[in-house]
Coordinates of N, CA, C and O and ligand atoms in Angstrom, one line a residue:
M1 N 0.8 -1.2 0.0 CA 0.0 0.0 0.0 C 0.9 1.2 0.0 O 1.9 1.3 0.7
I2 N 0.5 2.2 -0.8 CA 1.1 3.5 -0.7 C 0.0 4.5 -0.4 O -1.0 4.5 -1.0
D3 N 0.2 5.3 0.7 CA -0.9 6.3 1.1 C -2.1 5.5 1.4 O -3.2 6.0 1.1
N4 N -2.0 4.4 2.1 CA -3.2 3.6 2.5 C -4.0 3.0 1.3 O -5.1 2.7 1.4
R5 N -3.4 3.1 0.1 CA -4.1 2.6 -1.1 C -3.3 1.5 -1.7 O -2.1 1.6 -1.8
P6 N -3.9 0.4 -2.2 CA -3.2 -0.7 -2.8 C -2.5 -0.1 -4.1 O -3.0 0.8 -4.7
I7 N -1.3 -0.6 -4.4 CA -0.6 -0.1 -5.6 C -1.2 -0.8 -6.8 O -1.4 -2.0 -6.9
T8 N -1.7 0.1 -7.7 CA -2.3 -0.5 -8.9 C -1.3 -0.5 -10.1 O -0.3 0.2 -10.0
P9 N -1.7 -1.2 -11.1 CA -0.8 -1.2 -12.3 C -0.5 0.2 -12.8 O 0.6 0.5 -13.3
S10 N -1.5 1.1 -12.7 CA -1.4 2.4 -13.2 C -0.3 3.2 -12.5 O 0.3 4.1 -13.1
F11 N 0.0 2.8 -11.2 CA 1.1 3.5 -10.5 C 2.4 3.3 -11.3 O 3.3 4.1 -11.3
F12 N 2.5 2.1 -11.9 CA 3.6 1.8 -12.8 C 3.5 2.4 -14.2 O 4.4 2.2 -15.0
G13 N 2.3 3.0 -14.4 CA 2.1 3.4 -15.8 C 1.7 2.2 -16.7 O 1.9 2.3 -17.9
A14 N 1.3 1.1 -16.1 CA 1.1 -0.1 -16.8 C -0.4 -0.4 -16.9 O -1.2 0.1 -16.1
V15 N -0.8 -1.2 -17.8 CA -2.2 -1.6 -17.9 C -2.4 -3.0 -17.3 O -3.4 -3.3 -16.6
D16 N -1.5 -3.9 -17.7 CA -1.6 -5.3 -17.2 C -1.2 -5.4 -15.7 O -0.5 -4.5 -15.2
Q17 N -1.8 -6.4 -15.1 CA -1.4 -6.7 -13.7 C 0.1 -6.9 -13.5 O 0.7 -7.6 -14.3
I18 N 0.6 -6.3 -12.5 CA 2.0 -6.6 -12.1 C 2.1 -7.4 -10.9 O 1.4 -7.1 -9.9
Y19 N 2.9 -8.5 -10.9 CA 3.0 -9.4 -9.7 C 4.3 -9.1 -8.9 O 5.3 -8.7 -9.5
L20 N 4.1 -9.4 -7.7 CA 5.2 -9.2 -6.7 C 6.5 -9.9 -7.2 O 7.6 -9.4 -7.1
A21 N 6.3 -11.1 -7.8 CA 7.4 -11.9 -8.3 C 8.2 -11.2 -9.3 O 9.4 -11.4 -9.4
Q22 N 7.6 -10.3 -10.1 CA 8.3 -9.6 -11.1 C 9.3 -8.5 -10.5 O 10.1 -8.0 -11.2
L23 N 9.0 -8.2 -9.2 CA 9.9 -7.2 -8.6 C 11.1 -7.8 -8.0 O 12.0 -7.1 -7.4
F24 N 11.2 -9.1 -8.0 CA 12.3 -9.8 -7.3 C 13.1 -10.6 -8.4 O 12.6 -11.1 -9.4
N25 N 14.4 -10.8 -8.0 CA 15.2 -11.6 -8.9 C 15.2 -13.1 -8.4 O 14.5 -13.4 -7.5
D26 N 16.0 -13.9 -9.1 CA 15.9 -15.4 -8.8 C 16.3 -15.7 -7.4 O 15.9 -16.8 -6.9
I27 N 17.2 -14.9 -6.8 CA 17.7 -15.3 -5.5 C 16.9 -14.5 -4.4 O 17.2 -14.5 -3.2
G28 N 15.8 -13.9 -4.8 CA 14.8 -13.4 -3.8 C 15.1 -11.9 -3.4 O 14.6 -11.5 -2.4
D29 N 16.0 -11.2 -4.1 CA 16.2 -9.8 -3.8 C 15.4 -8.9 -4.7 O 15.1 -9.3 -5.9
V30 N 15.1 -7.7 -4.2 CA 14.4 -6.7 -5.0 C 15.3 -6.3 -6.2 O 16.5 -6.1 -5.9
I31 N 14.8 -6.3 -7.4 CA 15.7 -5.9 -8.5 C 16.1 -4.5 -8.4 O 15.4 -3.7 -7.8
P32 N 17.3 -4.2 -8.9 CA 17.8 -2.8 -8.8 C 17.1 -1.9 -9.7 O 16.4 -2.3 -10.6
W33 N 17.2 -0.6 -9.4 CA 16.5 0.5 -10.1 C 16.8 0.4 -11.6 O 15.9 0.5 -12.4
A34 N 18.0 0.1 -12.0 CA 18.4 0.1 -13.4 C 17.6 -0.9 -14.1 O 17.0 -0.7 -15.2
E35 N 17.4 -2.1 -13.5 CA 16.6 -3.2 -14.1 C 15.1 -2.8 -14.1 O 14.4 -3.1 -15.1
A36 N 14.7 -2.3 -13.0 CA 13.3 -2.0 -12.8 C 12.8 -0.9 -13.8 O 11.8 -1.0 -14.4
S37 N 13.7 0.1 -14.0 CA 13.3 1.2 -14.9 C 13.1 0.7 -16.3 O 12.2 1.1 -17.1
L38 N 14.0 -0.3 -16.7 CA 13.8 -0.9 -18.1 C 12.6 -1.8 -18.1 O 11.8 -1.7 -19.1
K39 N 12.5 -2.7 -17.1 CA 11.4 -3.7 -17.1 C 10.0 -3.1 -17.1 O 9.1 -3.5 -17.8
F40 N 9.8 -2.0 -16.3 CA 8.5 -1.4 -16.2 C 8.4 -0.1 -16.9 O 7.4 0.6 -16.8
S41 N 9.4 0.3 -17.7 CA 9.5 1.6 -18.3 C 9.2 2.7 -17.3 O 8.4 3.6 -17.6
L42 N 9.8 2.6 -16.2 CA 9.6 3.7 -15.1 C 10.6 4.8 -15.4 O 11.8 4.6 -15.7
Q43 N 10.1 6.0 -15.2 CA 10.9 7.2 -15.3 C 11.3 7.8 -14.0 O 12.4 8.3 -13.8
N44 N 10.4 7.5 -13.0 CA 10.6 8.2 -11.7 C 11.2 7.3 -10.7 O 10.6 6.4 -10.2
H45 N 12.4 7.6 -10.3 CA 13.2 6.8 -9.4 C 12.4 6.8 -8.0 O 12.4 5.8 -7.3
F46 N 11.9 7.9 -7.6 CA 11.2 8.0 -6.3 C 10.0 7.1 -6.2 O 9.7 6.5 -5.2
K47 N 9.3 6.9 -7.3 CA 8.1 6.0 -7.4 C 8.6 4.6 -7.0 O 8.0 3.8 -6.3
W48 N 9.7 4.2 -7.6 CA 10.3 2.9 -7.4 C 10.7 2.7 -5.9 O 10.4 1.7 -5.3
I49 N 11.3 3.7 -5.3 CA 11.6 3.7 -3.9 C 10.4 3.5 -3.1 O 10.3 2.7 -2.1
Q50 N 9.3 4.2 -3.4 CA 8.0 4.1 -2.7 C 7.5 2.6 -2.8 O 7.1 2.1 -1.8
I51 N 7.6 2.1 -4.0 CA 7.1 0.7 -4.2 C 7.9 -0.3 -3.4 O 7.3 -1.1 -2.7
V52 N 9.2 -0.2 -3.5 CA 10.1 -1.1 -2.7 C 9.8 -1.0 -1.2 O 9.7 -2.0 -0.5
N53 N 9.7 0.3 -0.7 CA 9.4 0.4 0.7 C 8.0 0.0 1.1 O 7.8 -0.3 2.3
A54 N 7.1 -0.1 0.2 CA 5.7 -0.4 0.5 C 5.6 -1.9 0.7 O 4.6 -2.4 1.3
I55 N 6.6 -2.7 0.2 CA 6.5 -4.2 0.4 C 6.9 -4.5 1.9 O 8.0 -4.1 2.3
P56 N 6.0 -5.1 2.6 CA 6.3 -5.4 4.1 C 7.6 -6.2 4.2 O 7.9 -7.1 3.4
N57 N 8.4 -5.9 5.2 CA 9.6 -6.6 5.4 C 9.4 -8.1 5.6 O 10.3 -8.9 5.2
E58 N 8.3 -8.5 6.2 CA 8.1 -9.9 6.4 C 7.9 -10.6 5.1 O 8.4 -11.7 4.9
W59 N 7.3 -9.9 4.1 CA 7.2 -10.5 2.8 C 8.5 -10.6 2.2 O 8.8 -11.7 1.5
K60 N 9.3 -9.6 2.3 CA 10.7 -9.6 1.7 C 11.5 -10.8 2.3 O 12.1 -11.6 1.5
S61 N 11.4 -11.0 3.6 CA 12.2 -12.1 4.1 C 11.6 -13.5 3.8 O 12.3 -14.4 3.6
A62 N 10.2 -13.5 3.7 CA 9.6 -14.8 3.2 C 10.0 -15.1 1.8 O 10.3 -16.3 1.5
I63 N 10.1 -14.1 1.0 CA 10.5 -14.4 -0.4 C 11.9 -14.8 -0.5 O 12.3 -15.7 -1.2
K64 N 12.7 -14.1 0.3 CA 14.2 -14.4 0.3 C 14.4 -15.8 0.8 O 15.3 -16.5 0.3
N65 N 13.6 -16.3 1.8 CA 13.8 -17.6 2.4 C 13.0 -18.7 1.8 O 13.0 -19.8 2.4
S66 N 12.3 -18.5 0.7 CA 11.6 -19.6 0.1 C 12.1 -19.9 -1.3 O 12.7 -19.0 -1.9
H67 N 11.8 -21.1 -1.7 CA 12.3 -21.5 -3.0 C 11.1 -22.1 -3.8 O 10.9 -23.2 -3.8
V68 N 10.4 -21.1 -4.4 CA 9.2 -21.5 -5.1 C 9.5 -21.3 -6.6 O 10.0 -20.3 -7.0
S69 N 9.3 -22.4 -7.4 CA 9.5 -22.2 -8.8 C 8.3 -21.5 -9.4 O 7.1 -21.7 -9.1
L70 N 8.6 -20.4 -10.2 CA 7.5 -19.6 -10.7 C 6.7 -20.4 -11.7 O 5.6 -20.0 -12.1
D71 N 7.2 -21.5 -12.2 CA 6.4 -22.3 -13.2 C 5.1 -22.8 -12.6 O 4.1 -23.0 -13.4
I72 N 5.1 -23.2 -11.3 CA 3.9 -23.7 -10.7 C 3.0 -22.7 -10.1 O 2.0 -23.0 -9.6
C73 N 3.4 -21.4 -10.3 CA 2.6 -20.3 -9.7 C 1.4 -20.0 -10.6 O 1.5 -20.2 -11.8
C74 N 0.3 -19.6 -10.0 CA -0.9 -19.3 -10.7 C -1.0 -17.8 -10.8 O -1.1 -17.2 -9.8
F75 N -0.9 -17.2 -12.0 CA -0.9 -15.8 -12.1 C -2.3 -15.2 -12.4 O -2.5 -14.0 -12.6
Q76 N -3.3 -16.1 -12.4 CA -4.7 -15.6 -12.5 C -5.2 -15.4 -11.1 O -4.5 -15.7 -10.1
Q77 N -6.4 -14.8 -11.0 CA -6.9 -14.6 -9.6 C -7.1 -16.0 -9.0 O -7.7 -16.9 -9.6
H78 N -6.7 -16.2 -7.8 CA -6.7 -17.5 -7.2 C -6.8 -17.4 -5.7 O -6.7 -16.3 -5.1
L79 N -7.0 -18.6 -5.1 CA -7.0 -18.7 -3.6 C -5.9 -19.6 -3.2 O -5.7 -20.6 -3.8
N80 N -5.2 -19.2 -2.1 CA -4.2 -20.1 -1.6 C -4.9 -21.0 -0.5 O -5.4 -20.6 0.4
W81 N -4.8 -22.3 -0.8 CA -5.4 -23.3 0.1 C -4.6 -24.5 0.3 O -4.3 -25.1 -0.7
N82 N -4.2 -24.8 1.5 CA -3.3 -26.0 1.8 C -2.1 -26.0 0.8 O -1.9 -27.0 0.2
D83 N -1.4 -24.9 0.8 CA -0.2 -24.9 -0.1 C -0.4 -25.0 -1.5 O 0.5 -25.2 -2.3
K84 N -1.7 -24.9 -1.9 CA -2.0 -24.9 -3.4 C -2.6 -23.6 -3.8 O -3.3 -22.9 -3.0
M85 N -2.4 -23.3 -5.1 CA -3.0 -22.1 -5.6 C -4.1 -22.5 -6.5 O -3.9 -23.3 -7.5
I86 N -5.3 -22.1 -6.2 CA -6.5 -22.6 -6.9 C -7.1 -21.5 -7.7 O -7.6 -20.5 -7.1
P87 N -7.1 -21.5 -9.0 CA -7.7 -20.4 -9.8 C -9.2 -20.3 -9.5 O -9.9 -21.3 -9.4
T88 N -9.6 -19.0 -9.4 CA -11.0 -18.8 -9.0 C -12.0 -19.3 -10.1 O -13.1 -19.7 -9.7
D89 N -11.6 -19.4 -11.3 CA -12.5 -19.9 -12.3 C -12.7 -21.4 -12.3 O -13.6 -22.0 -13.0
S90 N -12.0 -22.1 -11.4 CA -12.2 -23.6 -11.3 C -13.0 -23.9 -10.0 O -13.2 -25.1 -9.7
F91 N -13.5 -22.9 -9.3 CA -14.2 -23.2 -8.1 C -15.6 -23.9 -8.4 O -16.2 -23.6 -9.4
S92 N -15.9 -24.8 -7.5 CA -17.2 -25.5 -7.7 C -17.9 -25.5 -6.3 O -17.2 -25.2 -5.3
S93 N -19.2 -25.8 -6.3 CA -19.9 -25.8 -5.0 C -19.2 -26.9 -4.1 O -19.1 -26.7 -2.8
R94 N -18.8 -28.0 -4.7 CA -18.1 -29.0 -3.9 C -16.8 -28.4 -3.2 O -16.5 -28.7 -2.1
F95 N -16.1 -27.6 -3.9 CA -14.9 -27.0 -3.4 C -15.2 -26.0 -2.2 O -14.6 -26.1 -1.2
F96 N -16.3 -25.2 -2.4 CA -16.7 -24.3 -1.3 C -17.1 -25.2 -0.1 O -16.8 -24.8 1.1
Y97 N -17.8 -26.3 -0.3 CA -18.2 -27.1 0.8 C -16.9 -27.7 1.5 O -16.8 -27.6 2.7
D98 N -15.9 -28.1 0.7 CA -14.7 -28.6 1.3 C -13.9 -27.6 2.2 O -13.5 -27.9 3.2
I99 N -13.8 -26.4 1.6 CA -13.1 -25.4 2.5 C -13.9 -25.0 3.7 O -13.3 -24.7 4.7
Y100 N -15.2 -25.0 3.6 CA -16.0 -24.7 4.7 C -15.9 -25.8 5.8 O -15.6 -25.5 7.0
I101 N -15.9 -27.1 5.4 CA -15.8 -28.2 6.3 C -14.4 -28.2 6.9 O -14.2 -28.4 8.1
D102 N -13.4 -27.9 6.1 CA -12.0 -27.9 6.5 C -11.8 -26.9 7.7 O -11.1 -27.1 8.6
K103 N -12.5 -25.8 7.6 CA -12.4 -24.7 8.6 C -13.0 -25.2 9.9 O -12.5 -24.8 11.0
I104 N -14.2 -25.8 9.9 CA -14.9 -26.1 11.1 C -14.7 -27.5 11.7 O -15.0 -27.8 12.8
S105 N -14.0 -28.4 10.9 CA -13.9 -29.7 11.3 C -12.8 -29.9 12.4 O -11.7 -29.3 12.2
I106 N -13.1 -30.6 13.4 CA -12.0 -31.0 14.4 C -12.2 -32.5 14.6 O -13.3 -33.1 14.5
K107 N -11.1 -33.2 15.0 CA -11.2 -34.6 15.2 C -11.9 -34.8 16.5 O -11.6 -34.2 17.5
P108 N -12.8 -35.8 16.5 CA -13.5 -36.1 17.8 C -12.5 -36.6 18.8 O -11.5 -37.3 18.5
T109 N -12.7 -36.1 20.1 CA -11.7 -36.5 21.1 C -11.8 -38.0 21.4 O -10.8 -38.6 21.9
S110 N -12.9 -38.7 21.0 CA -13.0 -40.1 21.2 C -12.0 -40.9 20.4 O -11.6 -42.0 20.8
Q111 N -11.5 -40.3 19.3 CA -10.5 -40.9 18.5 C -9.2 -41.3 19.3 O -8.7 -42.4 19.2
K112 N -8.8 -40.4 20.2 CA -7.7 -40.6 21.0 C -7.9 -41.8 22.0 O -7.1 -42.6 22.2
Y113 N -9.1 -41.8 22.5 CA -9.5 -42.8 23.5 C -9.4 -44.2 22.8 O -8.8 -45.1 23.4
F114 N -10.0 -44.3 21.6 CA -10.0 -45.6 21.0 C -8.6 -46.0 20.5 O -8.2 -47.2 20.4
D115 N -7.8 -45.0 20.1 CA -6.4 -45.2 19.6 C -5.6 -45.8 20.8 O -4.8 -46.7 20.6
R116 N -5.9 -45.3 22.0 CA -5.2 -45.8 23.2 C -5.6 -47.2 23.4 O -4.8 -48.1 23.8
L117 N -6.9 -47.5 23.2 CA -7.4 -48.8 23.5 C -7.0 -49.9 22.5 O -6.7 -51.0 22.9
F118 N -7.1 -49.5 21.2 CA -6.9 -50.5 20.2 C -5.6 -50.3 19.4 O -5.4 -51.1 18.5
G119 N -4.8 -49.3 19.7 CA -3.6 -49.0 18.9 C -3.9 -48.0 17.8 O -5.1 -47.7 17.5
P120 N -2.8 -47.6 17.2 CA -3.0 -46.4 16.2 C -3.3 -46.9 14.8 O -3.3 -46.0 13.9
D121 N -3.7 -48.1 14.6 CA -3.9 -48.6 13.2 C -5.4 -48.4 12.7 O -5.7 -48.9 11.7
L122 N -6.2 -47.9 13.6 CA -7.6 -47.8 13.2 C -7.7 -46.8 12.0 O -7.2 -45.7 12.0
I123 N -8.5 -47.2 11.0 CA -8.7 -46.4 9.7 C -9.9 -45.6 9.9 O -11.0 -46.0 9.6
W124 N -9.8 -44.4 10.5 CA -10.9 -43.6 10.9 C -11.8 -43.2 9.7 O -13.0 -43.2 9.9
D125 N -11.2 -42.9 8.6 CA -12.0 -42.5 7.4 C -13.1 -43.6 7.1 O -14.2 -43.3 6.8
K126 N -12.6 -44.8 7.2 CA -13.4 -46.0 6.8 C -14.5 -46.2 7.9 O -15.6 -46.5 7.7
I127 N -14.1 -46.0 9.2 CA -15.0 -46.2 10.3 C -16.1 -45.2 10.2 O -17.3 -45.5 10.4
Y128 N -15.8 -43.9 9.9 CA -16.8 -42.9 9.9 C -17.7 -43.0 8.7 O -18.9 -42.7 8.7
T129 N -17.2 -43.6 7.6 CA -18.1 -43.7 6.4 C -18.9 -45.0 6.4 O -19.8 -45.1 5.6
L130 N -18.4 -45.9 7.2 CA -19.1 -47.3 7.2 C -20.6 -47.3 7.2 O -21.3 -47.9 6.4
P131 N -21.2 -46.6 8.2 CA -22.7 -46.6 8.3 C -23.4 -46.0 7.1 O -24.5 -46.4 6.8
H132 N -22.7 -45.1 6.4 CA -23.3 -44.5 5.3 C -23.3 -45.5 4.1 O -24.1 -45.4 3.1
L133 N -22.3 -46.4 4.1 CA -22.3 -47.4 3.0 C -23.1 -48.6 3.3 O -23.6 -49.3 2.5
A134 N -23.2 -48.9 4.7 CA -23.8 -50.2 5.0 C -25.3 -50.2 5.2 O -26.0 -51.2 5.0
T135 N -25.9 -49.0 5.4 CA -27.3 -48.9 5.7 C -27.9 -47.5 5.3 O -27.1 -46.6 5.3
V136 N -29.2 -47.5 5.1 CA -29.8 -46.2 4.9 C -30.7 -45.9 6.1 O -31.3 -44.8 6.2
D137 N -30.7 -46.8 7.1 CA -31.5 -46.6 8.3 C -30.9 -45.6 9.2 O -29.7 -45.8 9.7
A138 N -31.6 -44.5 9.5 CA -31.0 -43.4 10.3 C -30.7 -43.9 11.7 O -29.7 -43.5 12.2
C139 N -31.5 -44.7 12.3 CA -31.3 -45.1 13.7 C -30.0 -45.9 13.8 O -29.2 -45.7 14.7
T140 N -29.7 -46.8 12.8 CA -28.5 -47.6 12.8 C -27.3 -46.7 12.7 O -26.3 -46.9 13.3
R141 N -27.4 -45.7 11.8 CA -26.3 -44.7 11.6 C -26.0 -44.0 12.8 O -24.9 -43.8 13.2
I142 N -27.1 -43.5 13.5 CA -26.9 -42.7 14.7 C -26.3 -43.6 15.8 O -25.4 -43.2 16.6
F143 N -26.7 -44.9 15.9 CA -26.2 -45.8 16.8 C -24.7 -46.0 16.6 O -23.9 -45.9 17.6
Q144 N -24.3 -46.2 15.3 CA -22.8 -46.3 15.1 C -22.1 -45.0 15.4 O -21.0 -45.1 15.9
F145 N -22.7 -43.9 15.1 CA -22.1 -42.6 15.4 C -21.8 -42.5 16.9 O -20.7 -42.1 17.4
K146 N -22.8 -42.9 17.7 CA -22.6 -42.8 19.2 C -21.5 -43.8 19.7 O -20.7 -43.4 20.5
V147 N -21.5 -45.0 19.1 CA -20.5 -45.9 19.5 C -19.1 -45.4 19.1 O -18.1 -45.3 19.9
S148 N -19.0 -44.9 17.8 CA -17.6 -44.5 17.3 C -17.2 -43.2 18.0 O -16.0 -42.9 18.0
H149 N -18.1 -42.4 18.5 CA -17.8 -41.2 19.2 C -17.8 -41.3 20.7 O -17.7 -40.3 21.5
N150 N -17.9 -42.6 21.2 CA -17.9 -42.9 22.6 C -18.9 -42.1 23.4 O -18.6 -41.6 24.5
T151 N -20.1 -41.9 22.8 CA -21.2 -41.2 23.5 C -22.4 -42.0 23.8 O -23.5 -41.5 24.0
L152 N -22.2 -43.3 23.7 CA -23.4 -44.2 24.0 C -23.4 -44.4 25.5 O -22.5 -44.9 26.1
F153 N -24.6 -44.0 26.1 CA -24.7 -44.1 27.5 C -25.4 -45.4 28.0 O -26.6 -45.6 27.7
L154 N -24.6 -46.3 28.6 CA -25.2 -47.5 29.2 C -25.1 -47.4 30.7 O -24.7 -46.3 31.2
N155 N -25.5 -48.4 31.4 CA -25.6 -48.4 32.9 C -24.4 -47.8 33.6 O -24.6 -47.0 34.5
S156 N -23.2 -48.1 33.1 CA -22.0 -47.6 33.8 C -21.9 -46.1 33.9 O -21.4 -45.5 34.8
R157 N -22.6 -45.4 32.9 CA -22.6 -44.0 32.9 C -23.9 -43.5 33.4 O -24.0 -42.4 34.1
L158 N -25.0 -44.2 33.1 CA -26.3 -43.7 33.5 C -26.5 -43.6 35.0 O -27.2 -42.8 35.5
V159 N -25.8 -44.5 35.7 CA -25.9 -44.5 37.1 C -25.4 -43.2 37.8 O -26.0 -42.7 38.7
H160 N -24.4 -42.6 37.1 CA -23.9 -41.3 37.6 C -24.9 -40.2 37.4 O -24.9 -39.2 38.1
L161 N -25.8 -40.4 36.4 CA -26.8 -39.3 36.1 C -28.1 -39.6 36.8 O -29.1 -38.9 36.7
G162 N -28.2 -40.7 37.6 CA -29.4 -41.1 38.3 C -30.5 -41.7 37.4 O -31.6 -41.7 37.7
F163 N -30.1 -42.1 36.2 CA -31.0 -42.8 35.3 C -31.0 -44.3 35.4 O -31.7 -45.0 34.7
S164 N -30.1 -44.8 36.2 CA -30.0 -46.2 36.4 C -29.7 -46.5 37.9 O -29.0 -45.7 38.5
A165 N -30.2 -47.6 38.4 CA -30.0 -47.9 39.8 C -28.6 -48.6 40.0 O -28.1 -48.6 41.1
T166 N -28.1 -49.2 38.9 CA -26.9 -50.0 39.0 C -26.0 -49.7 37.9 O -26.4 -49.5 36.7
P167 N -24.6 -49.8 38.1 CA -23.7 -49.6 36.9 C -23.5 -51.0 36.2 O -22.9 -51.1 35.2
L168 N -24.1 -52.0 36.8 CA -23.8 -53.4 36.3 C -24.5 -53.8 35.0 O -25.6 -53.3 34.8
C169 N -24.0 -54.7 34.3 CA -24.5 -55.2 33.1 C -25.8 -55.8 33.2 O -26.1 -56.6 34.1
S170 N -26.8 -55.4 32.3 CA -28.1 -55.9 32.4 C -28.2 -57.4 32.1 O -29.2 -58.1 32.5
L171 N -27.2 -58.0 31.4 CA -27.2 -59.4 31.0 C -26.6 -60.3 32.1 O -27.2 -61.2 32.6
C172 N -25.3 -60.0 32.5 CA -24.7 -60.9 33.4 C -24.6 -60.4 34.8 O -24.4 -61.1 35.8
K173 N -24.9 -59.1 35.0 CA -24.9 -58.5 36.3 C -23.6 -58.7 37.1 O -23.5 -58.6 38.3
N174 N -22.5 -58.9 36.4 CA -21.2 -59.1 37.0 C -20.2 -58.0 36.8 O -19.3 -57.8 37.6
F175 N -20.3 -57.4 35.6 CA -19.4 -56.3 35.2 C -20.1 -55.0 35.0 O -21.3 -55.0 34.7
N176 N -19.3 -53.9 35.0 CA -19.9 -52.6 34.6 C -20.4 -52.7 33.2 O -19.7 -53.2 32.3
E177 N -21.5 -52.1 33.0 CA -22.1 -52.1 31.6 C -21.5 -51.0 30.8 O -22.1 -49.9 30.7
T178 N -20.4 -51.3 30.2 CA -19.8 -50.3 29.2 C -20.1 -50.9 27.8 O -20.4 -52.0 27.6
P179 N -20.0 -50.0 26.8 CA -20.3 -50.5 25.4 C -19.5 -51.7 25.0 O -20.0 -52.6 24.4
I180 N -18.2 -51.7 25.4 CA -17.3 -52.8 25.0 C -17.7 -54.1 25.8 O -17.9 -55.1 25.1
H181 N -18.0 -54.0 27.1 CA -18.5 -55.1 27.8 C -19.8 -55.6 27.2 O -20.0 -56.8 26.8
F182 N -20.8 -54.7 27.0 CA -22.1 -55.1 26.6 C -22.2 -55.7 25.2 O -22.8 -56.7 25.0
F183 N -21.5 -55.0 24.2 CA -21.6 -55.5 22.9 C -20.6 -56.5 22.4 O -20.7 -57.1 21.4
V184 N -19.5 -56.6 23.2 CA -18.4 -57.5 22.8 C -18.4 -58.7 23.8 O -18.8 -59.8 23.4
S185 N -18.1 -58.5 25.0 CA -17.9 -59.6 26.0 C -19.2 -60.3 26.3 O -19.4 -61.5 26.1
A186 N -20.2 -59.5 26.7 CA -21.5 -60.1 27.2 C -22.2 -60.8 26.0 O -22.7 -61.9 26.2
L187 N -22.3 -60.2 24.9 CA -23.0 -60.8 23.8 C -22.4 -62.0 23.3 O -23.0 -63.0 22.9
S188 N -21.0 -62.0 23.2 CA -20.3 -63.2 22.7 C -20.5 -64.3 23.7 O -20.5 -65.5 23.4
Q189 N -20.6 -63.9 25.0 CA -20.8 -65.0 26.1 C -22.1 -65.6 25.9 O -22.3 -66.8 26.0
L190 N -23.1 -64.8 25.6 CA -24.5 -65.3 25.4 C -24.5 -66.2 24.2 O -25.1 -67.3 24.2
A191 N -23.9 -65.7 23.1 CA -24.0 -66.4 21.8 C -23.2 -67.7 21.8 O -23.6 -68.7 21.3
Y192 N -21.9 -67.6 22.3 CA -21.0 -68.7 22.1 C -20.6 -69.4 23.4 O -19.8 -70.3 23.4
G193 N -21.1 -68.8 24.5 CA -20.7 -69.4 25.8 C -19.2 -69.1 26.2 O -18.6 -69.9 26.9
V194 N -18.6 -68.1 25.5 CA -17.2 -67.8 25.9 C -17.2 -66.4 26.5 O -18.1 -65.6 26.3
S195 N -16.1 -66.1 27.3 CA -16.0 -64.7 27.8 C -14.9 -64.0 27.1 O -14.1 -64.6 26.4
Ligands
ZN201 ZN1 -22.3 -58.6 31.2

């Protein structure tokens, strides 16, 4: 900005868009006045000094310390997203949805709990998409969501809230009724007679 206004191509006396990259040489330094005056047909040395001083120092050091090939840069209007330059004319509603979700999504804390329990090899993408592939029944999907997010409340939790008289398993009455006990240990005991 110069005088609180963005520098426009007309400040250079140019019509076409001028990019920051054009003001720097290959090793990331601002090009000297002699080169700039030829490149942009500039007459006024002071204008060039204004332009160079208007570039924030953080930008200058970022340019100096990065090694980006100009071949992969997008010189059309674009959005920087996850280290990629995405031209605005390729945006789709799917893309807007992705960047929106990307902004608001956080990993469920239950993931850590299950990773501790079963090890780090759980394929969470598959676990979360499974109910959508396996069934169209909303109740079954919600049930799986509760299990996978560790929010299914059985006796061992309900007792703390006063919704159950006992924390013990409704089937065997020997162990706390946790989802793992109830759906894995207790049911397999019922079905196969093993614990
Ligand atoms: Zn039981």
